[in-house]
Coordinates of C-alpha atoms and ligand atoms in Angstrom, one line a residue:
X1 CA 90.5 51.6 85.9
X2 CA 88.4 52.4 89.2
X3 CA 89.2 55.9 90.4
X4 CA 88.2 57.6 93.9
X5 CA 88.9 61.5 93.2
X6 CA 89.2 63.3 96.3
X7 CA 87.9 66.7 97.0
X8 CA 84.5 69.0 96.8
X9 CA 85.4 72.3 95.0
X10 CA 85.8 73.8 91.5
X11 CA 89.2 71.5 91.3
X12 CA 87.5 68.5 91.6
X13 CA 84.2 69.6 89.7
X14 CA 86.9 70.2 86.8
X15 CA 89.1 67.4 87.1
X16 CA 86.0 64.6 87.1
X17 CA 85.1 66.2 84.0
X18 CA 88.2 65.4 82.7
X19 CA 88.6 62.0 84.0
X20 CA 85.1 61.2 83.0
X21 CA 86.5 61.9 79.3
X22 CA 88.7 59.5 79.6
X23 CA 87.8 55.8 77.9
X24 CA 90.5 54.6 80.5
X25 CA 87.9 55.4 83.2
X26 CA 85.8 52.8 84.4
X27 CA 84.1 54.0 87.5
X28 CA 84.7 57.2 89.0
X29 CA 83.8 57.7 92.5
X30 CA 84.0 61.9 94.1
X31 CA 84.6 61.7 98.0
X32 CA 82.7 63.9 98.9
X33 CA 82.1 65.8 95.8
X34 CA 80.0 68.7 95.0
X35 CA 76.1 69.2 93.6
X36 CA 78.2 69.1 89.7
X37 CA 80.2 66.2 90.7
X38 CA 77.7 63.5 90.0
X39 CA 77.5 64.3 86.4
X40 CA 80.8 62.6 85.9
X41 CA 81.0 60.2 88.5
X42 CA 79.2 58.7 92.0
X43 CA 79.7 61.1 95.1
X44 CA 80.8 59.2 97.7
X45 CA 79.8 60.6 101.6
X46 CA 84.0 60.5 102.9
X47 CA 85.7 63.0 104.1
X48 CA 89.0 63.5 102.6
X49 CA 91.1 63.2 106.0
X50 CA 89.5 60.0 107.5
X51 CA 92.2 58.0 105.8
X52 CA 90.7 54.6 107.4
X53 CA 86.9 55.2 106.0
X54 CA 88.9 55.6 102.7
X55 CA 91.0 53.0 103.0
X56 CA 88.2 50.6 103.8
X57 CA 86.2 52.4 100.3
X58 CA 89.1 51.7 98.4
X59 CA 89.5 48.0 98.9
X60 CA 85.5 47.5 98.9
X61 CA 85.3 49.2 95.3
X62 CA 88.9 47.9 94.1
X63 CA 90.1 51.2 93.4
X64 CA 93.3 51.5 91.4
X65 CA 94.1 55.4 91.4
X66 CA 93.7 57.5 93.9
X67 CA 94.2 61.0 93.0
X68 CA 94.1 63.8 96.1
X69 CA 92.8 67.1 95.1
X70 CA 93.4 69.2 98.1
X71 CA 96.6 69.8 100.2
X72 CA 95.0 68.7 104.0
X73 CA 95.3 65.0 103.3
X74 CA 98.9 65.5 101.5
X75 CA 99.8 67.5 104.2
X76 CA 98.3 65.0 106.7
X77 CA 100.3 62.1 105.3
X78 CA 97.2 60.4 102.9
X79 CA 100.3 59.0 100.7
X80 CA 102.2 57.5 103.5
X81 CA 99.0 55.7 105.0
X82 CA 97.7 54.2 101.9
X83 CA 101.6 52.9 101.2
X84 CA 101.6 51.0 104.9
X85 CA 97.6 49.6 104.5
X86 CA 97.0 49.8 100.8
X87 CA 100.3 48.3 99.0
X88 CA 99.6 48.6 95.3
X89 CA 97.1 51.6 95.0
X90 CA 98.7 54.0 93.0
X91 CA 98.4 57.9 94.2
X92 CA 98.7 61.3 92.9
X93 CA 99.8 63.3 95.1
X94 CA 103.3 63.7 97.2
X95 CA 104.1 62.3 100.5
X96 CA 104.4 64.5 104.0
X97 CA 107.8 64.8 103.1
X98 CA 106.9 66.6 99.6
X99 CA 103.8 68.4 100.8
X100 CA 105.9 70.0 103.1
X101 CA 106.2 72.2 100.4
X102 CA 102.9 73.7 100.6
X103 CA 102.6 72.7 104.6
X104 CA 105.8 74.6 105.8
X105 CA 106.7 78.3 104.0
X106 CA 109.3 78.1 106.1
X107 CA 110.5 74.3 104.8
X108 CA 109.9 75.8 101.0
X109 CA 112.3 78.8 101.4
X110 CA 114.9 76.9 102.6
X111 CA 114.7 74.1 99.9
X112 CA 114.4 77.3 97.5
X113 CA 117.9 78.3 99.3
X114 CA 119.5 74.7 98.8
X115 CA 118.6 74.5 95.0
X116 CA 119.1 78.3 93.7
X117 CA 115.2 78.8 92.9
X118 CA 114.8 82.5 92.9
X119 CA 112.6 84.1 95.5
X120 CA 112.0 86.7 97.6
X121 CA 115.0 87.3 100.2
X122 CA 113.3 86.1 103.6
X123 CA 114.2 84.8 107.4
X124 CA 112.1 83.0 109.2
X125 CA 111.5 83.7 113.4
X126 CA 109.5 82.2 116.2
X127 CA 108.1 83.9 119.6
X128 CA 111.4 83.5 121.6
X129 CA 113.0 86.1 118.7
X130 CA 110.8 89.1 118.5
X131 CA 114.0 91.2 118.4
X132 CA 116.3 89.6 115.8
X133 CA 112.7 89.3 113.7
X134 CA 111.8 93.9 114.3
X135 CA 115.7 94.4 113.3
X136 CA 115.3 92.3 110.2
X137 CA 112.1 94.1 109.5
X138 CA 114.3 97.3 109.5
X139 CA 116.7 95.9 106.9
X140 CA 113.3 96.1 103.9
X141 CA 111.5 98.7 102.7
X142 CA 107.7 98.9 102.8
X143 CA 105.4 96.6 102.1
X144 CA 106.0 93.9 104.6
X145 CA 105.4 90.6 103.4
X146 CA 104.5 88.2 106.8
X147 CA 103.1 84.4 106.1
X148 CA 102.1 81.8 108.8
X149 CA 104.3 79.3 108.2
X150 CA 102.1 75.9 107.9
X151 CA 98.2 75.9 106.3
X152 CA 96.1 78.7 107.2
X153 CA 93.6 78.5 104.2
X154 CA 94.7 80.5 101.9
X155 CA 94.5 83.3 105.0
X156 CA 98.1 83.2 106.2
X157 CA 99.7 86.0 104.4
X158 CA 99.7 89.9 105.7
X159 CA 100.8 92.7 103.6
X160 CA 101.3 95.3 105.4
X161 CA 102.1 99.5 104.4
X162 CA 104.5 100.5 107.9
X163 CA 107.3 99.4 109.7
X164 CA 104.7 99.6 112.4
X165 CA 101.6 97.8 111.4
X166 CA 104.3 95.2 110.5
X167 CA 105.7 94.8 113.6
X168 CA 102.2 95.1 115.6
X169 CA 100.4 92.4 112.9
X170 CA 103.9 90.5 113.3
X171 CA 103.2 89.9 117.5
X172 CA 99.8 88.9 116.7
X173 CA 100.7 86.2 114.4
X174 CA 103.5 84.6 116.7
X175 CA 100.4 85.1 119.5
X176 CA 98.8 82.5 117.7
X177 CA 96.5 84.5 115.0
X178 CA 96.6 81.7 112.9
X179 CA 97.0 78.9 116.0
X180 CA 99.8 76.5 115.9
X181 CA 100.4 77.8 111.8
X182 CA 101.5 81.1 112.4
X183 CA 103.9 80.2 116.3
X184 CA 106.8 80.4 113.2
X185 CA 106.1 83.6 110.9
X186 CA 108.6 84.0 107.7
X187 CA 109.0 87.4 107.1
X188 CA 109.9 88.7 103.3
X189 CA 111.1 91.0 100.9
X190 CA 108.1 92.2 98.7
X191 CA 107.9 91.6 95.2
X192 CA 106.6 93.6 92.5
X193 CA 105.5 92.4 89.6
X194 CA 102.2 90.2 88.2
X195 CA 101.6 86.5 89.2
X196 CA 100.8 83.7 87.0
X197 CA 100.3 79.6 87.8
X198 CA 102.5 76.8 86.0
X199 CA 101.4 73.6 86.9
X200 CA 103.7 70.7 86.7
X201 CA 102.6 66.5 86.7
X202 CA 105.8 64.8 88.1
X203 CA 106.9 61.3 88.5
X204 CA 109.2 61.3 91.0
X205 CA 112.2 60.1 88.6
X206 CA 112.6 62.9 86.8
X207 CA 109.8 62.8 84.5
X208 CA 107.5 65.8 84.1
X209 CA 104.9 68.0 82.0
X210 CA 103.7 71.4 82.3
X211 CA 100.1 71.9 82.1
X212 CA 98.9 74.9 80.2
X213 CA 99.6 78.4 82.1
X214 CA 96.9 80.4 84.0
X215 CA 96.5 83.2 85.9
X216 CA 93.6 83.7 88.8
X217 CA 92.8 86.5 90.5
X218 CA 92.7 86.2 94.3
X219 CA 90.6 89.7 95.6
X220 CA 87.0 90.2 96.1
X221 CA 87.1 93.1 94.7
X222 CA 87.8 94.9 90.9
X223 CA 91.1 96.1 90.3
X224 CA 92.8 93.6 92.8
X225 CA 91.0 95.5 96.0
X226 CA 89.6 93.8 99.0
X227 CA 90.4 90.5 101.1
X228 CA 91.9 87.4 99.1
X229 CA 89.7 84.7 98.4
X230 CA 89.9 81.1 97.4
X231 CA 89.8 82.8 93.5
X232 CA 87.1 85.0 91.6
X233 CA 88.3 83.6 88.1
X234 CA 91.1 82.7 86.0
X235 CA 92.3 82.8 82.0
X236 CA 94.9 80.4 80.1
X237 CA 97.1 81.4 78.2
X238 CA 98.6 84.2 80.2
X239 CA 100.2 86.6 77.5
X240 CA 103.0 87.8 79.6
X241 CA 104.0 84.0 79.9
X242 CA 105.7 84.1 76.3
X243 CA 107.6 81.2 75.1
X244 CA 111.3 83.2 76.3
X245 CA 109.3 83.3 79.7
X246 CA 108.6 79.8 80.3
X247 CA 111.5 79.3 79.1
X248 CA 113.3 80.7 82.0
X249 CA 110.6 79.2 84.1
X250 CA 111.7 75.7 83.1
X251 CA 115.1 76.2 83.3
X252 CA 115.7 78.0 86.6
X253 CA 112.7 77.1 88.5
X254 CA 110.9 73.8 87.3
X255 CA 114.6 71.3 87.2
X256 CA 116.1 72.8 89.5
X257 CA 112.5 72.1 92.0
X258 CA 112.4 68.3 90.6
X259 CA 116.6 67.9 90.8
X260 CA 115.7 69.1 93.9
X261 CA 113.8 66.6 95.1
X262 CA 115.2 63.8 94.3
X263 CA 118.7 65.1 95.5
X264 CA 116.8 65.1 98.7
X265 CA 115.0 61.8 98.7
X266 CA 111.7 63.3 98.0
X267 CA 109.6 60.5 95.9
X268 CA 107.1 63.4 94.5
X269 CA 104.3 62.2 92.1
X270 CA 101.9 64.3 91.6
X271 CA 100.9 68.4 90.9
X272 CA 103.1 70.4 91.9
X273 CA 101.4 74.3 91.6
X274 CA 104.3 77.3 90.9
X275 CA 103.4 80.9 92.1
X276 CA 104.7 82.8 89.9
X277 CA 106.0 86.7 89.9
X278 CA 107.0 87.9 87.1
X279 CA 109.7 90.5 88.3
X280 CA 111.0 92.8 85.1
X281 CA 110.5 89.5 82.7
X282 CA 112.4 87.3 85.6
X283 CA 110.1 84.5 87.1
X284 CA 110.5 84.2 90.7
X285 CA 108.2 81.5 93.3
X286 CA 105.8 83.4 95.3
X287 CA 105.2 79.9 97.0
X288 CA 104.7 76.0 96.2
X289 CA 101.2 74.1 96.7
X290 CA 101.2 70.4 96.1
X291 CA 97.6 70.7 94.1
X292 CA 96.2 72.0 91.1
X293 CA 94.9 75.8 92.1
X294 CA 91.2 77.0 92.2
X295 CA 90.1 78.3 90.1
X296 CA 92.9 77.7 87.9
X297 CA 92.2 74.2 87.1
X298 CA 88.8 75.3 85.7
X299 CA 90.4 76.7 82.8
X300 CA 94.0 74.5 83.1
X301 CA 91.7 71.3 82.3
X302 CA 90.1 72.4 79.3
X303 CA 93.1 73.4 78.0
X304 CA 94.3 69.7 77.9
X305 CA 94.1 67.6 74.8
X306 CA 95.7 64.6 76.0
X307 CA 94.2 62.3 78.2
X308 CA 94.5 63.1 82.2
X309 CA 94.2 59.4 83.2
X310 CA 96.9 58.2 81.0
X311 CA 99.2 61.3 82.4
X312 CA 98.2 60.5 86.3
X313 CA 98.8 57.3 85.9
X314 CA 102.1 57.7 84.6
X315 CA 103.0 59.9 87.0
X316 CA 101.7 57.9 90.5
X317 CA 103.6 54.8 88.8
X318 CA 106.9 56.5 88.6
X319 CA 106.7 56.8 85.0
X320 CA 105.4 59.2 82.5
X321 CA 108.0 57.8 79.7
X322 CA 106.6 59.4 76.7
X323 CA 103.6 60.0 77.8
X324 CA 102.0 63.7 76.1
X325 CA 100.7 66.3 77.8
X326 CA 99.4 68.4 74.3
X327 CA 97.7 72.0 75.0
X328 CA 94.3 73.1 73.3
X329 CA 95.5 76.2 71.7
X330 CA 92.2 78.2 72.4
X331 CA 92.1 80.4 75.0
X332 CA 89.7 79.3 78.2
X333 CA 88.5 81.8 81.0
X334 CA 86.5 81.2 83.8
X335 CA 84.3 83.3 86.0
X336 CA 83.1 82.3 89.5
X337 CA 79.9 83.6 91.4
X338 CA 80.2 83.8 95.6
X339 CA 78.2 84.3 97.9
X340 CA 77.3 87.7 99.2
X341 CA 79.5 88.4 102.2
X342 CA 82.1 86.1 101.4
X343 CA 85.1 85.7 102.3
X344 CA 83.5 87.3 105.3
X345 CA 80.0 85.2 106.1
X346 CA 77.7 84.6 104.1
X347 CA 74.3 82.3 103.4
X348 CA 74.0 78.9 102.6
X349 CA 71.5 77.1 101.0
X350 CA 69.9 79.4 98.3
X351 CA 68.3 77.9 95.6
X352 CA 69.8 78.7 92.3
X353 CA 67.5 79.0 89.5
X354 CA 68.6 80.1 85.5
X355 CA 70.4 78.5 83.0
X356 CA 72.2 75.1 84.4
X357 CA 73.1 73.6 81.2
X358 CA 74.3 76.4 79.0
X359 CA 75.2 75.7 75.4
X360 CA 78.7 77.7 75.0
X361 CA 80.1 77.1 78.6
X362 CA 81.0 74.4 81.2
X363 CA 79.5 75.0 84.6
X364 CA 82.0 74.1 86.8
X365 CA 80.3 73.8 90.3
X366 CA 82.0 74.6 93.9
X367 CA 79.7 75.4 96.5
X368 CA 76.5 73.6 95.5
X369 CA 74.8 70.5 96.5
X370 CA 71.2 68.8 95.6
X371 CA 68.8 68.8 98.2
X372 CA 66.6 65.5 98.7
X373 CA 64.2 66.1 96.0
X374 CA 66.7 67.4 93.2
X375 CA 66.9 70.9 93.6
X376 CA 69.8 72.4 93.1
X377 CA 71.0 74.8 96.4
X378 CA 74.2 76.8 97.5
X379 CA 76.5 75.4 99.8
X380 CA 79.8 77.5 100.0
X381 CA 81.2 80.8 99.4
X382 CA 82.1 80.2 96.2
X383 CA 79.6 78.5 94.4
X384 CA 79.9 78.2 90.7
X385 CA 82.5 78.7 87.6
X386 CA 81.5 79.3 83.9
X387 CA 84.1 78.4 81.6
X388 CA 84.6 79.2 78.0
X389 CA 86.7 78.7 74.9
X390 CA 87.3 81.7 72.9
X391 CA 89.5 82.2 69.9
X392 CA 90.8 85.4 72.0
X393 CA 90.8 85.4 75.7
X394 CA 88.5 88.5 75.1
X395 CA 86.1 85.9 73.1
X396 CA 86.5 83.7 75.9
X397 CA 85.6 86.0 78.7
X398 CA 82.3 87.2 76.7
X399 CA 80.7 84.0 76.6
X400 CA 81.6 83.2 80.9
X401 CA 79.9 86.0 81.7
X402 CA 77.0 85.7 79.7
X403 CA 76.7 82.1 81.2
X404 CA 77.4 83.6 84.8
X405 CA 75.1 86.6 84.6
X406 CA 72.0 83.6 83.3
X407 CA 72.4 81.8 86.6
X408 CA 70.9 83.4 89.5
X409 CA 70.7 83.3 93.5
X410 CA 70.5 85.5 96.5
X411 CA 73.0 87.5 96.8
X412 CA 75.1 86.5 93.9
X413 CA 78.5 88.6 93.3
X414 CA 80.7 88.4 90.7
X415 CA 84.2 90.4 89.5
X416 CA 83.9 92.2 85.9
X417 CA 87.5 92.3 85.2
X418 CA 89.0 89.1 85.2
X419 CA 91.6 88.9 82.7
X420 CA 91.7 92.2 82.0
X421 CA 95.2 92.9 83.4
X422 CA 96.8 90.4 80.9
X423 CA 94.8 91.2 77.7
X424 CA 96.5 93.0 75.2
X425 CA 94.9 94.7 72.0
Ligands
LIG1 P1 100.9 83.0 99.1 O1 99.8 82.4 100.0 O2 102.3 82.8 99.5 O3 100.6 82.8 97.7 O4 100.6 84.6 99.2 C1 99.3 85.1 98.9 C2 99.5 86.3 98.1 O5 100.3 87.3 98.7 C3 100.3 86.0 96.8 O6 99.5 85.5 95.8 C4 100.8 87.4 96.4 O7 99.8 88.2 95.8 C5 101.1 88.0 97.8 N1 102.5 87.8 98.1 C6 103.0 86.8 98.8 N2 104.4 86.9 98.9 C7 104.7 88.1 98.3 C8 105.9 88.8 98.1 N3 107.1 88.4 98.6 N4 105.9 90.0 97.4 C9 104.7 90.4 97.0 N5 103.5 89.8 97.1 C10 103.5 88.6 97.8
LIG2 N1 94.1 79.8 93.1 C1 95.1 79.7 94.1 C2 95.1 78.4 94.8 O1 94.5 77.4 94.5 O2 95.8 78.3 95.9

């Protein structure tokens, strides 16, 4: 099977891997890939949202699967394009009407509403209600939760300490903070309590498998301080996510989301990404993406004995029948290296010197590309993952960071703590 994997981060870096694992795989294209990507496949120079360039790549190279790794082409309507002009090609990855679920907070409250998914009590307003949207903000208590409702790169969601700053941030974001994403704002109750991922590969008929657990961690800083970022690092398993937890998970969150669907004649194959609060041992969505998360998948794909090809096809065909998702009962962990200055600015175009083929870990590379003669150079904020098995998560972490600390470039910043939150004695 020919398959054009779409994408350029961590996701991708670890998915290809993956696919490349496969003896289903035949060629494996990356569009456009990453300076890790060619080790498991071609990178292809496409961008992921000129849906005619790929359209033309993937009749030249008679692709069979194309699998979407980020949410701007879902969002955009890649499935519905390729269904008019490429009849036949089978996709991972929802339809506008599905990634509405990651492109609209407002659209995934409501369908949260319709199907009794727990989440946090919210209202969503729009410039012309400024009033209704203050005296709603004086029915919570402190924090105030505000999100732009369509994509704002991960940058959409204010948490503020006052009634004030609430209402203040609250203007700005109807005055177009986040452009066109943020002219509708939902505004939420805050939830206390410590996130986790579940994945879920779904046919569109009923059919689905969860993916092992993770956790990331979103700040820059140790101890959850600091801007949110794409992701500093994740672990999987997530000990708090016990078997009576998922348990709960399935049954109040993960049917009732793919009932859901189909009761509203959503045809979703593909990822679909929980956020997860655990709330007093009582999952409630945070939010839906219609992707595997970064850097979650950098541990979630290790974690996966059976074979990704088999499972994603399955899915795009409306079919996973008994098809197995089994999970590698090691722990994984993964640590990521940015950029100094990021998420603020930072450089591009280091060279990174050290150990790039480390025997214990997987490099799993984001921001990086090879420059004309081979040499191996940054290219985003963050740059580069270190994965590891461990018998223990604590096992786990030891041997990412010894693999992160042997790479080095300009500037290079890392967290300490990942997974230390979850890890019990
Ligand atoms: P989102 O983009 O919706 O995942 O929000 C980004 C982050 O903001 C989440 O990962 C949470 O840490 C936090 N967050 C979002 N909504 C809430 C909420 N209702 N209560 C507490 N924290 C929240
Ligand atoms: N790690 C969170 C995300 O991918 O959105």
């Amino acid at each position: 099977m020919n398959i054009l994997l779409l994408g350029s981060g961590g996701r991708e870096c670890a998915i290809a891997r993956k696919i490349s694992q496969s003896p289903r795989a035949e060629h494996l294209y990356i569009a456009p890939g990453n300076g890790g990507t060619g080790a498991y496949g071609q990178n292809v120079a496409l961008s992921p949202t000129d849906f005619p360039a790929i359209a033309d790549f993937v009749k030249a190279n008679a692709i069979d699967l194309l699998v979407v790794g980020n949410e701007d082409p879902l969002v955009a309507g890649i499935r519905d394009y390729m269904a008019q002009h490429m009849p036949g090609l089978l996709i991972v990855g929802p339809g506008a009407d599905g990634a509405a679920l990651e492109g609209s907070k407002d659209f995934a409250k409501e369908f949260m509403g319709r199907h009794g998914i727990p989440t946090a009590r919210h209202k969503t307003f729009t410039a012309n209600e400024i009033e209704e949207a203050d005296a709603f903000l004086a029915t919570l208590a402190a924090p105030y939760v505000l999100k732009a409702d369509g994509l704002a790169a991960g940058k959409g969601v204010l948490i503020l300490p006052t009634l004030d700053e609430a209402r203040k941030s609250l203007r700005e974001m109807l005055g177009g903070m986040f452009g066109q994403s943020s002219a509708k704002v939902v505004i939420e109750e805050f939830l206390s309590g410590i996130e986790c991922s579940v994945f879920v590969l779904t046919d569109g008929h009923g059919g689905y498998r969860v993916l092992p657990v993770a956790k990331d961690y979103k700040r820059i800083g140790e101890g959850d301080t600091g801007p949110n970022t794409g992701g500093m690092g994740a672990v999987s398993p997530v000990p708090f996510a016990d078997a009576e937890f998922m348990a709960k998970v399935d049954e109040r969150i993960i049917r009732p989301t793919i009932q859901g669907l189909i009761a509203e004649g959503i045809d979703y194959r593909g990822f679909i990404f929980l956020g997860l609060i655990n709330v007093g041992g009582d999952p409630m969505v945070i939010e839906y993406n219609v992707r595997m998360g970064d850097p979650e998948t950098e541990v979630v794909m290790p974690r996966l004995l059976s074979d990704l090809v088999d499972l994603m096809e399955g899915a795009a065909k409306g079919d996973l029948a008994d098809i197995p998702a089994e999970h590698d009962p090691r722990c994984a962990a993964t640590v990521m290296a940015v950029s100094g200055g990021y998420p603020g600015s930072y450089g591009k175009g280091l060279p990174m010197t050290g150990d790039l083929n480390p025997a214990e870990s997987i490099l799993f590379h984001a921001g990086t590309k090879l420059d004309a003669d081979g040499t191996l150079l940054t290219s985003g904020g963050r740059v580069i993952a270190a994965t590891s098995y461990g018998a223990t998560l604590a096992e786990a972490l030891e041997k990412s960071y010894r693999a992160i600390d042997a790479i080095d470039f300009d500037g290079k910043y890392l967290r300490r703590d990942i997974g230390q939150d979850v890890m019990k004695n």
